[in-house]
């Protein structure tokens, strides 16, 4: 049952150059279809109304790689030889585009910088290990050379966790885990699967589905994020209310980390067996979770899996306002049933969703929308305040019926309206589209971003109200228009996560200053109203300035002591999570 | 919502000498009724059969404190003055009995040692802080004097986590948290309560119940364990399948820990807000959970609470053998329902339970037992192999009916037999009795102990078989008889906890050598068959030798770096969790 350190020999690892990669300037692979703006008749007028921007005015042209000035790799012959000995020639990449792709994640700030040719400290090599042993050899070589090691999964990070520190003088290696992409073993009795850290969501889920299983982990980044990345950031997905956040799903794992001083080899392997629960001191598993590369490189993990459900259904509901939807969610979370998804959009996000409908939506759905509208008017609802909610149910058909009856009763008691399965089906189809809309807006100069937090139920209304207020005040201070919308995305016994999306109508060269001013206001509102800096995107460099306000100075002190103890040379993804006062992204960007 | 560092002024803290305490030589308070052996007609013949011991042969006499040779307190005037300044004269105790009570927990080894006058390193003072500020002042004074600080809750620890290291030359303080015993606040919307760390189970639950709430945490030690102790050991209780292990229940907390080098005051306060989930780096909350005093003193915590359930019911089932019961438990854990309790006793524990029945059990229950017996015989069951199981249900009446129907179907499919609510009611009444039986046996020289582990479902049968085999081999090697029994106590998606109880028929002066040989065999079996050293009792000094086999050498390395970083002077409960090679309890006890 203990995870083994070798990949079974039957699995042929791919070469580094065969690992799927995103394009250097945006979300998704080269050649992905862009956001289908021409099939969204309601979206341009909506954007005009809320941001005052004519989003069809500008012709969209992909940026050209030739316009970039990419610094040379500073990889020494000695380190190159050691890496080649560790993983083979074909798995050590130094070409310019590869290195640029690995310079950043895919946050809006990352994309703005890379498109503007502000490349920062581009890594000197991209290394593709194929096994835990190879990761250990790579880390040993890196530590021997006093190089910096940054683990890289799907590259979808949006909190500046994948980049080297500005001005880093040591050699920088980006360790791409993409060759380690297999489901190695399924324990059908314990319902756990041993999965390599570099497996992208769809590849992993396909391997599980083929044998009748699912991980049930579907973050918005699903297509371009990996098991290891989810663990390293304490990820959460759209069905985590049922399946659990990744911290609850991860049972055992393997991580390569620096060995004790003077030991050979210089890197060692942590092996945590898959255990349902334990009382063996401060949880090492929970130290690895959320460590964002600062403690080591996660290579594989035993994850809880579930049989594909017999029945699955997403029901849609309308509420007269967001507060009613939040109250219903709270009561559902405290009821005897646990939906697999419980999502409530605020009025702005409800309008956005409606504006984002396709032209080819069936007439039936159009007519039923009209009927629903009439019903809401008859109830005296202010149509400007209505909120849509999706509740997902899974399990045996009997259980789905039972859970639905409990939820429907709660919804009715809060004045909500069940509108059936139609909108939910549509939601399921579009759930991974948001980054393409973000990139579309960015192409016309409009920065848009997301930020999420969790609070106790007693503070959800306050958090929403105050964060919208703080963001609005912030963009008004810059003299630009902005838009912010939100949904309750995850529910727990003690509270919920609210997920904010905002856009700023500043297409000037100063747009990052404007954006930054708003983003800071949002984060500051989070920590001032009982929330965390992040519910599931992580800290990186981006959120580190708020860590002392989140977990108190003593909490940061404890994390720092942990990092310093495990990584005394500061070789592992330095500068992330713990803010060390050196110039980082957040403080830099006023000048970007 | 942030925990405040001051106790509200309306709550009058008690004086240290008013804090409830256990007797120095055994479980429970002075004057507690002993195990009612004379009302248990079946128990003596059972003990004779399985251990070959006549448990009624010896007259039981309480040990006398006057027989002990208690070393003088080595508290310096300087440290005494600082402590008195911090908490007041009446909350600094140095009398001999008080110090002896605080020398050990209540493990069988502890009670044997204390009764034999082997007092080890008795603390020099017992300090009773009444607020977080006072804890901070106490720790600052202790660090200033380079003293050792050992937090003390209800004193029920059984893994040697409350004692100073043998030969400790520095001053030793036991910090009794008993004055901090209040439920400070209930957030009814978020269903969380702010509870002081020193609140004993019954006191805390009474304060919650009065307002219609429950924590739902009922470990066997409930009567003599505290909220802080539960957090420090990652506790789990008999209803944790529904309410969650303490690690899942604890949402925010406050802990006093050493400040950074050179800072004044020398101690600082960690403040973690109550959050339902978060992605703010390696979880500091999870570092505090299970820290057993090595990182600081937990002072209060925000814990999830629940409304007292409308309906509650414990159903009993019989299975033809333990394997059938384990399989049913696995299927229930993977079903759509979550019972609040799921417990399956093996054949030996089933016999023990039946032998432990009171003489005054109603005739009805006796007759129905006979009827059940006939039914099992008719089914062709081997009555020597039958296993009893308890499944608890809570929630709305509709939910209880629904969950029961799902469970009953699974039980029937595994050949199990529902025998109604009677035995479950009896079980509920007796659940905190086990330590008194243990003490009764100890009075006649028979050591008995408990040890529990968790594994994936795929290894529960193997773990049970191999651990029973290993324990049996071990006592046979010593030439004494022994008895071991087990129940599945906690179920999770990925696996379960099995809880072993064993007794050794060695009443000689060498009994601790014999006991130790068996205890080691049990622990070794745990780590060799995919289990953890402990599911909820913790590590202490007792289990530390197996930590490298549990979480791998790299895991222990990470824990050690954390402890060294946070507590560079090694003042906080030294020697616990991480085995440092110095002579500790486990290695000592061969000579005890």
mmCIF file of N, CA and C in Angstrom, chain A residues 23-27 30 59-68 97 110-117 439 442-444:
data_model
loop_
_atom_site.group_PDB
_atom_site.id
_atom_site.type_symbol
_atom_site.label_atom_id
_atom_site.label_comp_id
_atom_site.label_asym_id
_atom_site.label_seq_id
_atom_site.Cartn_x
_atom_site.Cartn_y
_atom_site.Cartn_z
ATOM 1 N N UNK A 23 -0.373 28.095 -24.758
ATOM 2 C CA UNK A 23 0.323 29.110 -25.548
ATOM 3 C C UNK A 23 0.998 30.113 -24.604
ATOM 4 N N UNK A 24 1.991 30.789 -25.101
ATOM 5 C CA UNK A 24 2.777 31.663 -24.226
ATOM 6 C C UNK A 24 2.033 32.931 -23.814
ATOM 7 N N UNK A 25 1.032 33.341 -24.574
ATOM 8 C CA UNK A 25 0.413 34.655 -24.345
ATOM 9 C C UNK A 25 -1.013 34.577 -23.815
ATOM 10 N N UNK A 26 -1.509 33.345 -23.536
ATOM 11 C CA UNK A 26 -2.890 33.283 -23.056
ATOM 12 C C UNK A 26 -3.269 31.906 -22.591
ATOM 13 N N UNK A 27 -4.549 31.803 -22.223
ATOM 14 C CA UNK A 27 -5.078 30.539 -21.714
ATOM 15 C C UNK A 27 -5.267 29.542 -22.860
ATOM 16 N N UNK A 30 -2.257 26.521 -28.259
ATOM 17 C CA UNK A 30 -2.255 27.197 -29.549
ATOM 18 C C UNK A 30 -3.375 26.595 -30.396
ATOM 19 N N UNK A 59 -9.995 45.332 -33.609
ATOM 20 C CA UNK A 59 -9.698 44.065 -34.271
ATOM 21 C C UNK A 59 -8.689 43.295 -33.422
ATOM 22 N N UNK A 60 -8.962 42.019 -33.221
ATOM 23 C CA UNK A 60 -8.108 41.236 -32.331
ATOM 24 C C UNK A 60 -6.997 40.549 -33.112
ATOM 25 N N UNK A 61 -5.784 40.779 -32.684
ATOM 26 C CA UNK A 61 -4.629 40.166 -33.353
ATOM 27 C C UNK A 61 -3.800 39.442 -32.291
ATOM 28 N N UNK A 62 -3.424 38.197 -32.572
ATOM 29 C CA UNK A 62 -2.588 37.474 -31.612
ATOM 30 C C UNK A 62 -1.217 38.135 -31.530
ATOM 31 N N UNK A 63 -0.664 38.221 -30.310
ATOM 32 C CA UNK A 63 0.685 38.791 -30.187
ATOM 33 C C UNK A 63 1.719 37.902 -30.871
ATOM 34 N N UNK A 64 2.854 38.514 -31.274
ATOM 35 C CA UNK A 64 3.882 37.763 -32.013
ATOM 36 C C UNK A 64 5.086 37.498 -31.130
ATOM 37 N N UNK A 65 5.501 36.239 -31.107
ATOM 38 C CA UNK A 65 6.616 35.855 -30.254
ATOM 39 C C UNK A 65 7.898 36.581 -30.651
ATOM 40 N N UNK A 66 8.018 36.877 -31.977
ATOM 41 C CA UNK A 66 9.227 37.529 -32.481
ATOM 42 C C UNK A 66 9.437 38.905 -31.864
ATOM 43 N N UNK A 67 8.348 39.508 -31.341
ATOM 44 C CA UNK A 67 8.488 40.838 -30.753
ATOM 45 C C UNK A 67 9.155 40.808 -29.380
ATOM 46 N N UNK A 68 9.297 39.603 -28.811
ATOM 47 C CA UNK A 68 9.873 39.502 -27.472
ATOM 48 C C UNK A 68 11.391 39.505 -27.522
ATOM 49 N N UNK A 97 10.906 29.890 -26.499
ATOM 50 C CA UNK A 97 9.457 29.900 -26.284
ATOM 51 C C UNK A 97 9.090 29.031 -25.073
ATOM 52 N N UNK A 110 0.103 38.274 -15.333
ATOM 53 C CA UNK A 110 1.100 37.500 -16.077
ATOM 54 C C UNK A 110 0.953 37.745 -17.580
ATOM 55 N N UNK A 111 -0.297 37.704 -18.050
ATOM 56 C CA UNK A 111 -0.519 37.827 -19.491
ATOM 57 C C UNK A 111 -0.197 39.229 -19.978
ATOM 58 N N UNK A 112 -0.522 40.223 -19.170
ATOM 59 C CA UNK A 112 -0.188 41.597 -19.553
ATOM 60 C C UNK A 112 1.325 41.753 -19.655
ATOM 61 N N UNK A 113 2.024 41.243 -18.647
ATOM 62 C CA UNK A 113 3.483 41.387 -18.659
ATOM 63 C C UNK A 113 4.104 40.677 -19.858
ATOM 64 N N UNK A 114 3.675 39.438 -20.098
ATOM 65 C CA UNK A 114 4.332 38.682 -21.162
ATOM 66 C C UNK A 114 4.035 39.297 -22.530
ATOM 67 N N UNK A 115 2.806 39.813 -22.698
ATOM 68 C CA UNK A 115 2.462 40.443 -23.975
ATOM 69 C C UNK A 115 3.228 41.751 -24.170
ATOM 70 N N UNK A 116 3.546 42.397 -23.045
ATOM 71 C CA UNK A 116 4.302 43.651 -23.144
ATOM 72 C C UNK A 116 5.801 43.404 -23.215
ATOM 73 N N UNK A 117 6.191 42.124 -23.182
ATOM 74 C CA UNK A 117 7.621 41.808 -23.256
ATOM 75 C C UNK A 117 8.348 41.995 -21.937
ATOM 76 N N UNK A 439 -9.480 36.344 -21.663
ATOM 77 C CA UNK A 439 -8.455 36.624 -22.675
ATOM 78 C C UNK A 439 -8.999 37.491 -23.802
ATOM 79 N N UNK A 442 -8.950 40.921 -22.532
ATOM 80 C CA UNK A 442 -7.578 41.390 -22.437
ATOM 81 C C UNK A 442 -7.049 41.810 -23.812
ATOM 82 N N UNK A 443 -7.496 41.098 -24.840
ATOM 83 C CA UNK A 443 -7.075 41.445 -26.199
ATOM 84 C C UNK A 443 -7.501 42.853 -26.583
ATOM 85 N N UNK A 444 -8.599 43.314 -25.992
ATOM 86 C CA UNK A 444 -8.995 44.704 -26.278
ATOM 87 C C UNK A 444 -8.575 45.631 -25.138
#
